[in-house]
Coordinates of C-alpha atoms in Angstrom, one line a residue:
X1 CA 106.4 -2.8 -26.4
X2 CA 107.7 -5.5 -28.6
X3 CA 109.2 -4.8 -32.2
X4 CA 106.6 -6.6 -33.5
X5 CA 103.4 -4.8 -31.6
X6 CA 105.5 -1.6 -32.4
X7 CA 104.7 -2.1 -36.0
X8 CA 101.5 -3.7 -35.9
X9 CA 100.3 -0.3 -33.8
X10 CA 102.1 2.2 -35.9
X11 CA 100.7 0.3 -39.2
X12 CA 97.0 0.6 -37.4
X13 CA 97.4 4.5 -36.8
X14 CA 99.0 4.8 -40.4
X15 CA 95.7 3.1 -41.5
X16 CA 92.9 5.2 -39.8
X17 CA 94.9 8.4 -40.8
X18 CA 95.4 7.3 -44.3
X19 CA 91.8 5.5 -44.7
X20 CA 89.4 6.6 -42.1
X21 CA 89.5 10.4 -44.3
X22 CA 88.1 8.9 -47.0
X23 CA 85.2 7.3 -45.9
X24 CA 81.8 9.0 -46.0
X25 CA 81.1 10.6 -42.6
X26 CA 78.3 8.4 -41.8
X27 CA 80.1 5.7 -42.3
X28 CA 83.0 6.8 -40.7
X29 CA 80.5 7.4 -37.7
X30 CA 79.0 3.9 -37.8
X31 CA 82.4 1.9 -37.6
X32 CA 83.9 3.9 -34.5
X33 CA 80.5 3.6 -33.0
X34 CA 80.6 -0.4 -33.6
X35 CA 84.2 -0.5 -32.1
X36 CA 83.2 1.1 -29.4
X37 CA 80.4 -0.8 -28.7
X38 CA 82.4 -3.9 -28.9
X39 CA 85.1 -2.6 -27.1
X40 CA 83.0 -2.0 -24.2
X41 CA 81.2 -5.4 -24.4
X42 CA 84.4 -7.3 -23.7
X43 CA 84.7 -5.5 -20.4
X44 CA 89.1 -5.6 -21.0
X45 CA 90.9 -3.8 -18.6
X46 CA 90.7 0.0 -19.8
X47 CA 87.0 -0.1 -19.7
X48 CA 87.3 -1.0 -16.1
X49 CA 89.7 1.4 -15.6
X50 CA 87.3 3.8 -17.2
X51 CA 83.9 3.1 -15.1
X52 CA 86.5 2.8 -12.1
X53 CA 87.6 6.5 -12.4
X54 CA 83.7 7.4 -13.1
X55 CA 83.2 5.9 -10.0
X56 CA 85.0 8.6 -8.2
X57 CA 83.1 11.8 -10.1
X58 CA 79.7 10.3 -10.6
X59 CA 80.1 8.7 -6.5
X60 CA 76.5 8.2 -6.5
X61 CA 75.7 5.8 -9.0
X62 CA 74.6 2.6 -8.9
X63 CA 75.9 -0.5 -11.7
X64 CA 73.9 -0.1 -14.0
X65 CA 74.7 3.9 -14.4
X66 CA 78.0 3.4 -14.4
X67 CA 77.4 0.8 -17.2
X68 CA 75.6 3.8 -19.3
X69 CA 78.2 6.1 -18.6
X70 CA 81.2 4.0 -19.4
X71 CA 79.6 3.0 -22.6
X72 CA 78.8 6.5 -23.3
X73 CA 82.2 7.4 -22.2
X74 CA 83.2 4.6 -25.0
X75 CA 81.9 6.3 -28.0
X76 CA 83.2 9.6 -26.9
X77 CA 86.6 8.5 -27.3
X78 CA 86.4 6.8 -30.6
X79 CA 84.3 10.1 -31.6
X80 CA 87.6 11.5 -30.6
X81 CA 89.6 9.1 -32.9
X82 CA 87.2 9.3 -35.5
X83 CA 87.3 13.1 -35.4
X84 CA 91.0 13.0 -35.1
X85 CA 92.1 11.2 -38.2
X86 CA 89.3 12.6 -40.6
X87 CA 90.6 16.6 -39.1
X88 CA 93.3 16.7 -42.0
X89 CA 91.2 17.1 -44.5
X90 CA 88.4 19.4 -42.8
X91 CA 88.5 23.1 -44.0
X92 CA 89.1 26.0 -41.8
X93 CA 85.0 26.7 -42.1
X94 CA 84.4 23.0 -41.2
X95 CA 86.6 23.4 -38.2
X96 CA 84.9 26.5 -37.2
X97 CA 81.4 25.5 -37.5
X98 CA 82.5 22.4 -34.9
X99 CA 83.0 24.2 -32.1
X100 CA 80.9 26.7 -29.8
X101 CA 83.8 28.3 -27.7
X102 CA 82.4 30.1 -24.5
X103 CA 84.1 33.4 -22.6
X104 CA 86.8 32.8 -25.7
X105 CA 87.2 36.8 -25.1
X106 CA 89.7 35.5 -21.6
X107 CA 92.0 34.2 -24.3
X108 CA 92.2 36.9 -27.3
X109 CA 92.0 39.4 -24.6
X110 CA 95.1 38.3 -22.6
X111 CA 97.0 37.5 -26.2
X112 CA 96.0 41.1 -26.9
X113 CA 97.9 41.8 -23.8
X114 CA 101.2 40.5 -25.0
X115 CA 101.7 38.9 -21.6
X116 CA 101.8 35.3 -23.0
X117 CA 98.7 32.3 -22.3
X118 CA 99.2 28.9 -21.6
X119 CA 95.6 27.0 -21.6
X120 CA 95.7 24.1 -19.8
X121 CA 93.1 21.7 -20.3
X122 CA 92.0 18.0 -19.3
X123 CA 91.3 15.0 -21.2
X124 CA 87.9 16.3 -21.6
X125 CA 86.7 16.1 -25.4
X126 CA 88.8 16.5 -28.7
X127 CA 91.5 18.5 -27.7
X128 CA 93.3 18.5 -30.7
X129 CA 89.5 20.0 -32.4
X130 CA 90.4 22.6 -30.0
X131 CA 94.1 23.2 -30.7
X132 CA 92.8 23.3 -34.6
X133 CA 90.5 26.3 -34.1
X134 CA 92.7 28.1 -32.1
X135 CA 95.4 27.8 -35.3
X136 CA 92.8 28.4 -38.4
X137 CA 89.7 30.5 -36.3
X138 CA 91.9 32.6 -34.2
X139 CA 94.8 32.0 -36.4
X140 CA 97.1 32.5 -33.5
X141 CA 100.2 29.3 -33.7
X142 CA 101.3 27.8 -30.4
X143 CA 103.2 25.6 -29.0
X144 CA 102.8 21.9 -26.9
X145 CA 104.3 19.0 -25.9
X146 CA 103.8 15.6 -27.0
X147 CA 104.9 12.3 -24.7
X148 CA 107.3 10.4 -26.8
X149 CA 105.7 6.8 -27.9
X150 CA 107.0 3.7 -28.7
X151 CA 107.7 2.9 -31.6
X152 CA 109.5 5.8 -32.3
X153 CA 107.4 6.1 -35.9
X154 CA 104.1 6.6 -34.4
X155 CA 105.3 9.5 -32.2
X156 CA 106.6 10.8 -35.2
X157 CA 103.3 10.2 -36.9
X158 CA 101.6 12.5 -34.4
X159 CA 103.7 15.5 -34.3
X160 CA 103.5 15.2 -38.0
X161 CA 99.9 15.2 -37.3
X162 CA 99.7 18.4 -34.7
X163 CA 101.8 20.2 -36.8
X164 CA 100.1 20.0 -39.9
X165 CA 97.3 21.3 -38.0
X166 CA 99.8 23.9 -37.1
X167 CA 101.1 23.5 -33.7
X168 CA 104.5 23.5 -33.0
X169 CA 105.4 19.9 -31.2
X170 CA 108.1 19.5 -28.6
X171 CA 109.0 16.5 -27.0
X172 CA 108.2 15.7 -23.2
X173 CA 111.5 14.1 -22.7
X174 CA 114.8 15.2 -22.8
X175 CA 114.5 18.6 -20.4
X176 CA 114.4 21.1 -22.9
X177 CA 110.9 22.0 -23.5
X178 CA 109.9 24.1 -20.4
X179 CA 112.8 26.3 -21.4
X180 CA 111.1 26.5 -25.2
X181 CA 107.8 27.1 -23.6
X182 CA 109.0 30.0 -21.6
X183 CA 110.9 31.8 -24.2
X184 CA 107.5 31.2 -26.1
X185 CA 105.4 33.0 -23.5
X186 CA 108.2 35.3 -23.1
X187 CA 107.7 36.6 -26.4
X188 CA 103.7 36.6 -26.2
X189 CA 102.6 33.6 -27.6
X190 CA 100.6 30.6 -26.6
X191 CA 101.3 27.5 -25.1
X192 CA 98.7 24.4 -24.5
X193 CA 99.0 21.7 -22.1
X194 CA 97.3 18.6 -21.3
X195 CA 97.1 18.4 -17.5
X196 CA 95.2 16.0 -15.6
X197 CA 97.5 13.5 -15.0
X198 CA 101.3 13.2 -14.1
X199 CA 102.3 10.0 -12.1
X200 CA 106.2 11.7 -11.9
X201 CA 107.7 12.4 -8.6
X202 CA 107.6 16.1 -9.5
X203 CA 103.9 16.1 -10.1
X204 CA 101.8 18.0 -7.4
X205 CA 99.6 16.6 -5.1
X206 CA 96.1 18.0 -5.5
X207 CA 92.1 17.0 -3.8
X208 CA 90.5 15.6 -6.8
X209 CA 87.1 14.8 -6.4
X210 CA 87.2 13.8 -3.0
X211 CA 91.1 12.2 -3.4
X212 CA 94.5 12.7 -4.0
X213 CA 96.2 12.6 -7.5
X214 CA 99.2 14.3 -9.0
X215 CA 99.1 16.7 -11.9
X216 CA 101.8 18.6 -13.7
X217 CA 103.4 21.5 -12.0
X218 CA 104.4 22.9 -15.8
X219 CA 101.4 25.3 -16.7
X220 CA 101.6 27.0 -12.5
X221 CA 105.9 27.5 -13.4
X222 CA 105.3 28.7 -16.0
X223 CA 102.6 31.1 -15.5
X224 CA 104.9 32.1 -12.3
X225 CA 108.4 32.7 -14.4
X226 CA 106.8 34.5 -17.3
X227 CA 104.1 36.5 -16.2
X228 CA 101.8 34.4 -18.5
X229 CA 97.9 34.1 -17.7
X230 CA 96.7 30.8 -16.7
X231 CA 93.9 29.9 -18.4
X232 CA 91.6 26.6 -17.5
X233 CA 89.2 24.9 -20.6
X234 CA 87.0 22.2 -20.6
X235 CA 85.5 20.4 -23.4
X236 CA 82.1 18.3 -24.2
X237 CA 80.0 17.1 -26.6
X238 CA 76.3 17.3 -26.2
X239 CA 75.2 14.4 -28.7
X240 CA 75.4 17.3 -31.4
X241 CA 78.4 17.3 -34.4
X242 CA 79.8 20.7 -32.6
X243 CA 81.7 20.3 -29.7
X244 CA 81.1 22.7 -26.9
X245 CA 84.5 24.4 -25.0
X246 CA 84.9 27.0 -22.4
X247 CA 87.8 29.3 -21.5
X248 CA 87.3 29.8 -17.7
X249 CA 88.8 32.9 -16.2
X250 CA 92.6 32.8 -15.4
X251 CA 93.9 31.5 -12.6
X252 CA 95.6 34.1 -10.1
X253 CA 98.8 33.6 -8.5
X254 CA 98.7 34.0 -5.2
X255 CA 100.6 37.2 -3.4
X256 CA 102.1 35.4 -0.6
X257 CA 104.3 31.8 -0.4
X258 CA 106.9 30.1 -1.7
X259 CA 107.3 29.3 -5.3
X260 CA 106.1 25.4 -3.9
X261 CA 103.2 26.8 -2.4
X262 CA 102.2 28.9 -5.0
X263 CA 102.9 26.3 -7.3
X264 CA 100.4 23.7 -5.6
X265 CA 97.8 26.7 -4.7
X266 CA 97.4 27.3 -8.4
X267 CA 97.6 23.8 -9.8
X268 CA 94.8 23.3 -7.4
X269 CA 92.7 25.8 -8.6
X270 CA 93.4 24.1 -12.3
X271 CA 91.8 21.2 -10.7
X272 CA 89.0 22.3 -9.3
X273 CA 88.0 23.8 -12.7
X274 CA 89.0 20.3 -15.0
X275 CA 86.7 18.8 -11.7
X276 CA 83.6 21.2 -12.4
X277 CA 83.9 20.1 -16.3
X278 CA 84.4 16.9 -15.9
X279 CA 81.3 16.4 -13.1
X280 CA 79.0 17.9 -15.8
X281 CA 80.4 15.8 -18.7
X282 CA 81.5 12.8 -17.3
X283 CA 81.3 10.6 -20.5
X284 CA 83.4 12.9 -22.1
X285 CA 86.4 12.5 -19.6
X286 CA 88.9 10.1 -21.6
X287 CA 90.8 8.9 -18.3
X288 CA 91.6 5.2 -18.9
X289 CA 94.4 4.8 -16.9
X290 CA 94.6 4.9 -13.3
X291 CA 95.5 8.8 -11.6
X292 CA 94.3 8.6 -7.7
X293 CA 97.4 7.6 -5.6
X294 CA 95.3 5.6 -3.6
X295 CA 94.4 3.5 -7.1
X296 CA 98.2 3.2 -8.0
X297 CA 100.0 -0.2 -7.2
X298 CA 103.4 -1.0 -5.5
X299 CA 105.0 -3.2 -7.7
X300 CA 104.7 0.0 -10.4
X301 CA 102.1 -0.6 -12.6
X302 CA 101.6 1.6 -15.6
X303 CA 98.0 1.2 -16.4

């Protein structure tokens, strides 16, 4: 990313965080549904991407449902945006009454337990709504990881964003943070993790709707080292303002195999459960970028 783009898209993100929480929620509403709209129209490359990877969990649909659900899938992720930049000012009540959690009992119960959580969850939704009511509902503080972005400024702007929702932000880079995470599990706490795609060379291969991706070995180590339960949640909307989210029960690890095998048996079974959430909310599934190996280009493209 040039210098110049660098500012330009840290100056955009300063802009919907410092304007977008001011405008009437209607309005707010309106313009992110317009952008979307017009986003889609022009058909650029992340909308393909989009009805591309729809392609693969909606496998029988014709053109013109794929159309729909891309569009659909559209103004879900600027209802994410939207949501995001206005969550600042929303109260704890507000955040509450936002989101219907289902089987939320597998979480307080295994925190009761002292054993340590780490919820690992896809791209499904608002996850940082999610992270929010954990913090001000449950009030129970835990900690994630955040890729570091370029320019250095708008990472910044978005741990100072999580944290003020009161997460505790550690960076992806640098090798320290699975070391943080444990002791945090260690102690009995929470950790939350993103985990539907990982294009590195120590991501682990998994069946994904009918093909092979990669996906983060983190949340099954870590679950393995610390004796932490391994808890799945999916997210939705359902054309209502409250987002719907389910805790699905944890993930066992398995009594026999190597750490390897274990490891891949239980990010597996975190697959299968982002896979039964996404299949019933496909629209909601913000996966713009490509995450099949099979979809993934020689000469190393990033998109």
């Amino acid at each position: 990313m040039s210098a110049l783009r660098g500012r330009i898209t840290d100056g955009l993100y300063g802009l919907g965080w410092g304007a977008v929480k001011k405008l009437p929620e209607p309005a707010a509403e309106a313009l992110f549904r317009t952008i979307a709209d017009r986003v889609w129209k022009r058909r650029g490359k992340s909308v393909l991407r989009l009805e591309s990877n729809l392609a693969r969990v909606v496998p029988d649909a014709g053109p013109e449902r794929l159309a729909e659900l891309s569009r659909a899938g559209m103004r879900s992720y600027m209802r994410y945006w939207m949501e995001s930049f206005r969550l600042p000012t929303w109260t704890p009540e507000r955040i509450k009454a936002s989101i219907d959690v289902k089987d939320a009992h597998f979480l307080t119960e295994g925190l009761d337990s002292g054993r340590g959580v780490v919820l690992a969850l896809p791209h499904l939704g608002n996850w940082d709504l999610a992270g929010a009511w954990v913090t001000t509902d449950l009030k129970v503080p835990f900690t994630t990881v955040a890729e570091r972005l370029k320019p250095e400024s708008l990472y910044d702007r978005f741990v100072a964003y999580r944290e003020g929702l009161g997460m505790e932000v550690l960076p992806h880079s640098g090798g320290s943070a699975f070391g943080t995470l444990a002791r945090r599990l260690r102690a009995g706490g929470l950790v939350c993790l993103v985990a539907d795609r990982d294009l590195s060379a120590s991501g682990v291969e998994v069946s994904f709707f009918g093909a092979t991706a990669r996906m983060p070995a983190g949340p099954a180590l870590l679950a393995q080292q610390t004796g932490a339960l391994l808890l799945p949640v999916t997210l939705w909307y359902d054309g209502t303002p409250v987002m719907g989210a389910r805790v699905h029960p944890a993930v066992e690890e398995p009594a026999e195999g190597t750490r390897a095998e274990k490891t891949a048996a239980m990010t597996q079974a975190l697959a299968d459960a982002f896979a039964g959430g996404i299949a019933d909310h496909p629209e909601d599934w913000h996966m713009l970028q490509r995450l099949w190996l099979d979809d993934l280009e020689p000469r190393g493209e990033s998109a």
